[in-house]
Coordinates of C-alpha atoms in Angstrom, one line a residue:
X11 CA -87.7 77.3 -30.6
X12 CA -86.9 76.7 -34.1
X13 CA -85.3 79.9 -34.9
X14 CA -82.7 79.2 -31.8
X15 CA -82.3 75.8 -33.1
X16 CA -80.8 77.4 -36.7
X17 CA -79.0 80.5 -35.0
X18 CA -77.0 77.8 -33.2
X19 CA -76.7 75.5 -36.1
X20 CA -75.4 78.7 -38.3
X21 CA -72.7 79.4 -35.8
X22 CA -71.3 76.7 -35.4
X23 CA -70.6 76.2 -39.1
X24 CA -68.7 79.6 -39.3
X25 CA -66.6 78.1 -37.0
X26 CA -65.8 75.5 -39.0
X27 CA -64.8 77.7 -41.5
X28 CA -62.7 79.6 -40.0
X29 CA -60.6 77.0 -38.7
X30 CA -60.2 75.5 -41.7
X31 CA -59.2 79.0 -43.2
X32 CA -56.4 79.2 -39.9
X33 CA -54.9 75.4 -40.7
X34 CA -54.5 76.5 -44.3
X35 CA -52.6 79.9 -43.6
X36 CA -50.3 78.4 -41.1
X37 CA -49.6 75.4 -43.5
X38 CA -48.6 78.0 -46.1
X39 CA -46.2 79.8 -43.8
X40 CA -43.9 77.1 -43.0
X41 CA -44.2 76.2 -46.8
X42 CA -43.0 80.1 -47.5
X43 CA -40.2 80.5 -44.4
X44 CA -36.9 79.2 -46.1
X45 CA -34.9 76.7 -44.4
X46 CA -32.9 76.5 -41.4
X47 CA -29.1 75.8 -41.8
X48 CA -28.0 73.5 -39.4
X49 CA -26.0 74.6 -36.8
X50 CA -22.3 73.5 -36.3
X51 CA -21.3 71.8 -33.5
X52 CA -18.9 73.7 -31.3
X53 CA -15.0 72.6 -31.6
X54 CA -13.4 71.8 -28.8
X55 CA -10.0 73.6 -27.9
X56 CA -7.0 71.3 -29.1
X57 CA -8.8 69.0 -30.8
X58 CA -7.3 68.0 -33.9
X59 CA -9.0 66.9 -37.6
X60 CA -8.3 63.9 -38.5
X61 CA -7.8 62.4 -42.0
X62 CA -7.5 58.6 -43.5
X63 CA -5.9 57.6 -46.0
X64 CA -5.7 54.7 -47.7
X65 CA -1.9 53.2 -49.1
X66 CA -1.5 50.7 -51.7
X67 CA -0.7 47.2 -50.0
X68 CA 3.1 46.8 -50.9
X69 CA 4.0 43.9 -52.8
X70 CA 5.7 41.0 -51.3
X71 CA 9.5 40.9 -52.0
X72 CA 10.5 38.2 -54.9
X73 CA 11.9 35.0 -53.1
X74 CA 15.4 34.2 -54.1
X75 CA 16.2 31.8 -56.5
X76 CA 18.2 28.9 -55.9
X77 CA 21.4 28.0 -56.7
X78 CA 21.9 24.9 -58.8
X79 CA 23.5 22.0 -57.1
X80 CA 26.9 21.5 -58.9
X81 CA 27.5 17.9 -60.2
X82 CA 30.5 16.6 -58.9
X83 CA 32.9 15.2 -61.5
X84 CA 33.3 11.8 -62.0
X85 CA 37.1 10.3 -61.2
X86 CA 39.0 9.6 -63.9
X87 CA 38.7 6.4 -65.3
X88 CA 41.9 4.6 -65.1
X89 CA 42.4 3.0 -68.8
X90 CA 44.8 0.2 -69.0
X91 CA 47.3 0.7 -72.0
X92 CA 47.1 -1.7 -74.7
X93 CA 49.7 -4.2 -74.5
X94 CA 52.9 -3.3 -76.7
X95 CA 52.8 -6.3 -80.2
X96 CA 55.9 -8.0 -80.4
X97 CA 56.6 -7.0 -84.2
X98 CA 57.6 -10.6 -85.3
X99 CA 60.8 -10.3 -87.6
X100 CA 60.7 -11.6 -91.2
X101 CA 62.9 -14.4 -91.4
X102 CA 61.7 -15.3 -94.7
X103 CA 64.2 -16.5 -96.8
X104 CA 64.6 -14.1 -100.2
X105 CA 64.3 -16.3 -103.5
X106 CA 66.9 -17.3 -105.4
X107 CA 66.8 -16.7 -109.2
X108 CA 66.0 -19.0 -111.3
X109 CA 69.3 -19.5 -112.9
X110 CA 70.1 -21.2 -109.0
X111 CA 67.1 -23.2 -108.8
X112 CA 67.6 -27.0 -109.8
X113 CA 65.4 -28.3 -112.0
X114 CA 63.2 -31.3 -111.1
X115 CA 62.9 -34.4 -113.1
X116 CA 59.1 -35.6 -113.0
X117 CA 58.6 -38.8 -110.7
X118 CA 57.9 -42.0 -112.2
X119 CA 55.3 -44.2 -110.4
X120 CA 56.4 -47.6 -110.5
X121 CA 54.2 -50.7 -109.8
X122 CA 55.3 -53.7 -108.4
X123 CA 53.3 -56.6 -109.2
X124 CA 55.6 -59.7 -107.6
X125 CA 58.0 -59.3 -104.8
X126 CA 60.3 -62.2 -106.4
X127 CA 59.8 -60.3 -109.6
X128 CA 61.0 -57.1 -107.7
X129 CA 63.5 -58.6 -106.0
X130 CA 64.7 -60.8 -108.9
X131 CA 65.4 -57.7 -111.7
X132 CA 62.8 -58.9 -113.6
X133 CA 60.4 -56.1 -115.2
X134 CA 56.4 -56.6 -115.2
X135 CA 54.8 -57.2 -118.0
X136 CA 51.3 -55.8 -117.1
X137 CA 51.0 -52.5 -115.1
X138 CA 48.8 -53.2 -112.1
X139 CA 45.8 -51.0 -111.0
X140 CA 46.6 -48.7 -108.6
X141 CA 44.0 -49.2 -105.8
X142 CA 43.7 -46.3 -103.3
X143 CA 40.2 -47.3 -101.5
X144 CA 39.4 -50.3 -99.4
X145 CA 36.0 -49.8 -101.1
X146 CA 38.0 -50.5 -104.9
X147 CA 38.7 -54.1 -103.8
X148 CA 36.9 -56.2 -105.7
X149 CA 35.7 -59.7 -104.4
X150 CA 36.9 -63.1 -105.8
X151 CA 34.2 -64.4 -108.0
X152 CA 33.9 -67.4 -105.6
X153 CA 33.1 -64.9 -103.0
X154 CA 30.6 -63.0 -104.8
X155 CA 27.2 -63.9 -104.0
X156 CA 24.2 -63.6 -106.0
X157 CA 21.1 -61.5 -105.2
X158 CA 18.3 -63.8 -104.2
X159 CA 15.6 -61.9 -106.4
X160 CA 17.7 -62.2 -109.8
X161 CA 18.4 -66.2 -108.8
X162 CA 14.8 -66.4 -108.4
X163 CA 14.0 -65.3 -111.8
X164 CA 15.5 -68.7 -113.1
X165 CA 12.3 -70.8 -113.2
X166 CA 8.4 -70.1 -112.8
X167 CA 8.3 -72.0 -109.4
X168 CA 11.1 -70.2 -107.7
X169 CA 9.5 -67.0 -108.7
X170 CA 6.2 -67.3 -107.9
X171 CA 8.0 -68.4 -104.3
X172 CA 9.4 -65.4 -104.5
X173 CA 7.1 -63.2 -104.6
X174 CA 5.2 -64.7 -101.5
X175 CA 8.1 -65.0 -99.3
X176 CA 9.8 -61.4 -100.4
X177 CA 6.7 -59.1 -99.1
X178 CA 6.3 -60.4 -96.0
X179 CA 10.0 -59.6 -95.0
X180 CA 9.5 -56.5 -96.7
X181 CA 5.8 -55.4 -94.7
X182 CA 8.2 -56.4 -91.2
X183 CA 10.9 -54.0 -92.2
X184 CA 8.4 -51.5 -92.9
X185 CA 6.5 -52.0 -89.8
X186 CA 9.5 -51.7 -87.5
X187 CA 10.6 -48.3 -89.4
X188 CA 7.6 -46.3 -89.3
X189 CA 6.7 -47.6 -85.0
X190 CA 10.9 -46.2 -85.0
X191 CA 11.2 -43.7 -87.4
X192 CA 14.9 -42.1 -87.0
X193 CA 15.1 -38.7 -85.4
X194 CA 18.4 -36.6 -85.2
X195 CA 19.0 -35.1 -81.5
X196 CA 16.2 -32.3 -81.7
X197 CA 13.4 -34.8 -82.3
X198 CA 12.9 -33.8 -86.0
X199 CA 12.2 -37.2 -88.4
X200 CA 15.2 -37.4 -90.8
X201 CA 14.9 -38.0 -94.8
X202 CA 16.6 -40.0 -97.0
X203 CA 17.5 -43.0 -99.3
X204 CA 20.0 -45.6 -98.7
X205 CA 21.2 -49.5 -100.4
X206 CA 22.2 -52.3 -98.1
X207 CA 23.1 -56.0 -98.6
X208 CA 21.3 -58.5 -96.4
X209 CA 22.0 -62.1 -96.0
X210 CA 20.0 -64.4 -94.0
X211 CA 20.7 -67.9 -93.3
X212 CA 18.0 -70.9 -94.0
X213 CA 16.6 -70.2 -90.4
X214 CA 15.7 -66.8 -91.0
X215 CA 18.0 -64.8 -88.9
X216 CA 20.7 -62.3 -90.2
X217 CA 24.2 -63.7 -91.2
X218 CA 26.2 -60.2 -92.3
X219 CA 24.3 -56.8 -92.8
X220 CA 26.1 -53.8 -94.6
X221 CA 26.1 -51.0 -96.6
X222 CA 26.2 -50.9 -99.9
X223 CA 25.2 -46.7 -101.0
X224 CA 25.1 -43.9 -98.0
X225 CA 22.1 -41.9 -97.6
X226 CA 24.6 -38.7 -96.6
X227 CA 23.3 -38.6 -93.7
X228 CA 25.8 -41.4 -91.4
X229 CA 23.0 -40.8 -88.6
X230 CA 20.0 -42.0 -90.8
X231 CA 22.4 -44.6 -92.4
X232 CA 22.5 -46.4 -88.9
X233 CA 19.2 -45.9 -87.9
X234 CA 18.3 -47.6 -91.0
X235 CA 20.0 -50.2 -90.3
X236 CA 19.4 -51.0 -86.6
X237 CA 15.7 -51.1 -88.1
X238 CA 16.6 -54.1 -89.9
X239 CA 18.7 -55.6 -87.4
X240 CA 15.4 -55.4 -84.6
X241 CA 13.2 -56.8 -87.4
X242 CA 15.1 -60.3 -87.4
X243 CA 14.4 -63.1 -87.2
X244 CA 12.4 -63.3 -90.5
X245 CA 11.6 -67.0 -90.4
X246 CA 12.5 -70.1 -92.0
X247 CA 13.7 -69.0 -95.6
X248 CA 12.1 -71.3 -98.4
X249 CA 15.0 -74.0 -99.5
X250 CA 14.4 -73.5 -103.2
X251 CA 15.4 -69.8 -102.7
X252 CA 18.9 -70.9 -100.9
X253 CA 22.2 -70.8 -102.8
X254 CA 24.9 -73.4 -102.4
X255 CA 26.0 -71.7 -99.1
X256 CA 22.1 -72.4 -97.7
X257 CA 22.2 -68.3 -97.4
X258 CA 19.8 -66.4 -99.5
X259 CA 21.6 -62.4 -100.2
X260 CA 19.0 -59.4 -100.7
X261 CA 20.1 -56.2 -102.2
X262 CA 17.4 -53.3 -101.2
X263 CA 16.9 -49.7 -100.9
X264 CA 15.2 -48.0 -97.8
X265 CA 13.5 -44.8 -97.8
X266 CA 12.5 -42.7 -95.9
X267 CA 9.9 -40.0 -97.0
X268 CA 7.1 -38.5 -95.9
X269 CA 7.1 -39.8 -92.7
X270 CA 7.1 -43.1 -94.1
X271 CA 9.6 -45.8 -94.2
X272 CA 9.6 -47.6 -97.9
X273 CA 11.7 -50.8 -98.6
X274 CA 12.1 -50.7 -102.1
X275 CA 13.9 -53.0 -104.4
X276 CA 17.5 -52.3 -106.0

């Protein structure tokens, strides 16, 4: 039993063997046979080959370039000729020489003093001053009026009267100059210094008011003056200060400087 067992067992292995030795050799043949070439396909009759190929893409054609727009030309300007100058003739009247020329005797200014004296033949004894300004005239000594301040200088009392009376006219002025300071017509204050004569009568108001020395300036000169007019009436005027006319005459200066408006003494 054993000894079948083994003789089946020892053929079946050989077997084995030799099928293994069969799948070798055939694997080695198709490793040895060289390859096939494919076969070609069979052409049809008529049929043609056909080939591509490829062209460059043409380039697109330049676009034409515009013609400039002409600029059309202005009309002519039509220019108005100057007028023709009358060329004015010379009607000058050519010099004579001097040989022609008449010789002038130098005029003699001749004063006349006396109308009767003129009249009469007889000459003046005294040549007269030739006065050419209203301002030269000189007042009669029984017009002239003396200033209140040198008239006050005459005794202690009238002084000391004076010089309590004088400041408060002066602080009024003063007052009403700076509250209306003058201005010229663009609103700028206006500078200067100017004299004028004042007279007031016993009661205090003004009897004449004038200038004595310009300031330059004919604008400041009668805003100055106005001032002093709007500042009357001044009050009763102390009698010891009062001439023989009952008038008292001040002789001041007014300036104007620094925005401020200064009555000062001549």
């Amino acid at each position: 039993m054993n000894i079948a067992v083994s003789h089946d067992s020892q053929r079946h292995s050989s077997w084995l063997w030799y099928g293994l030795a069969a799948s070798v050799l055939v694997h080695l043949l198709f490793l040895l046979l060289p390859a096939a070439e494919p076969k070609a396909l069979p052409q049809q009759a008529g049929s043609q080959e056909i080939q591509l190929q490829l062209q460059p893409k043409p380039a697109p054609a330049p676009k034409p370039t515009p013609e400039p727009t002409p600029i059309p030309t202005p009309p002519p300007v039509m220019t108005k000729a100057p007028p023709k100058v009358a060329v004015k003739k010379d009607y000058s009247v050519p010099a004579r020489p001097a040989s022609q020329v008449a010789s002038k005797a130098p005029v003699k200014e001749v004063v006349i003093d006396d109308l009767g004296d003129a009249l009469g033949g007889k000459p003046s004894s005294k040549p007269a001053e030739l006065i050419t300004r209203y301002a030269d005239l000189k007042p009669r000594e029984e017009d002239q009026q003396e200033n209140g301040a040198t008239r006050a200088q005459q005794s202690v009392d009238t002084q000391a009267l004076f010089n309590i009376w004088e400041p408060q006219i002066r602080k009024k002025v003063e007052r009403i100059g700076q509250m209306n300071f003058p201005k010229d017509e663009y609103g700028r204050s206006m500078f200067g210094t100017l004299q004028f004569r004042l007279v007031l009568n016993g009661d205090g108001n003004i009897a004449s008011l004038t200038l004595e020395q310009s300031s330059g300036n004919p604008a400041l000169d009668a805003a100055a003056l106005q001032i002093v007019r709007r500042s009357a009436t001044f009050g009763p005027v102390p009698v010891p200060l009062l001439d023989k006319r009952g008038q008292i005459m001040l002789l001041r200066y007014y300036q104007f400087i620094n925005e401020r408006a200064v009555w000062g003494r001549s």
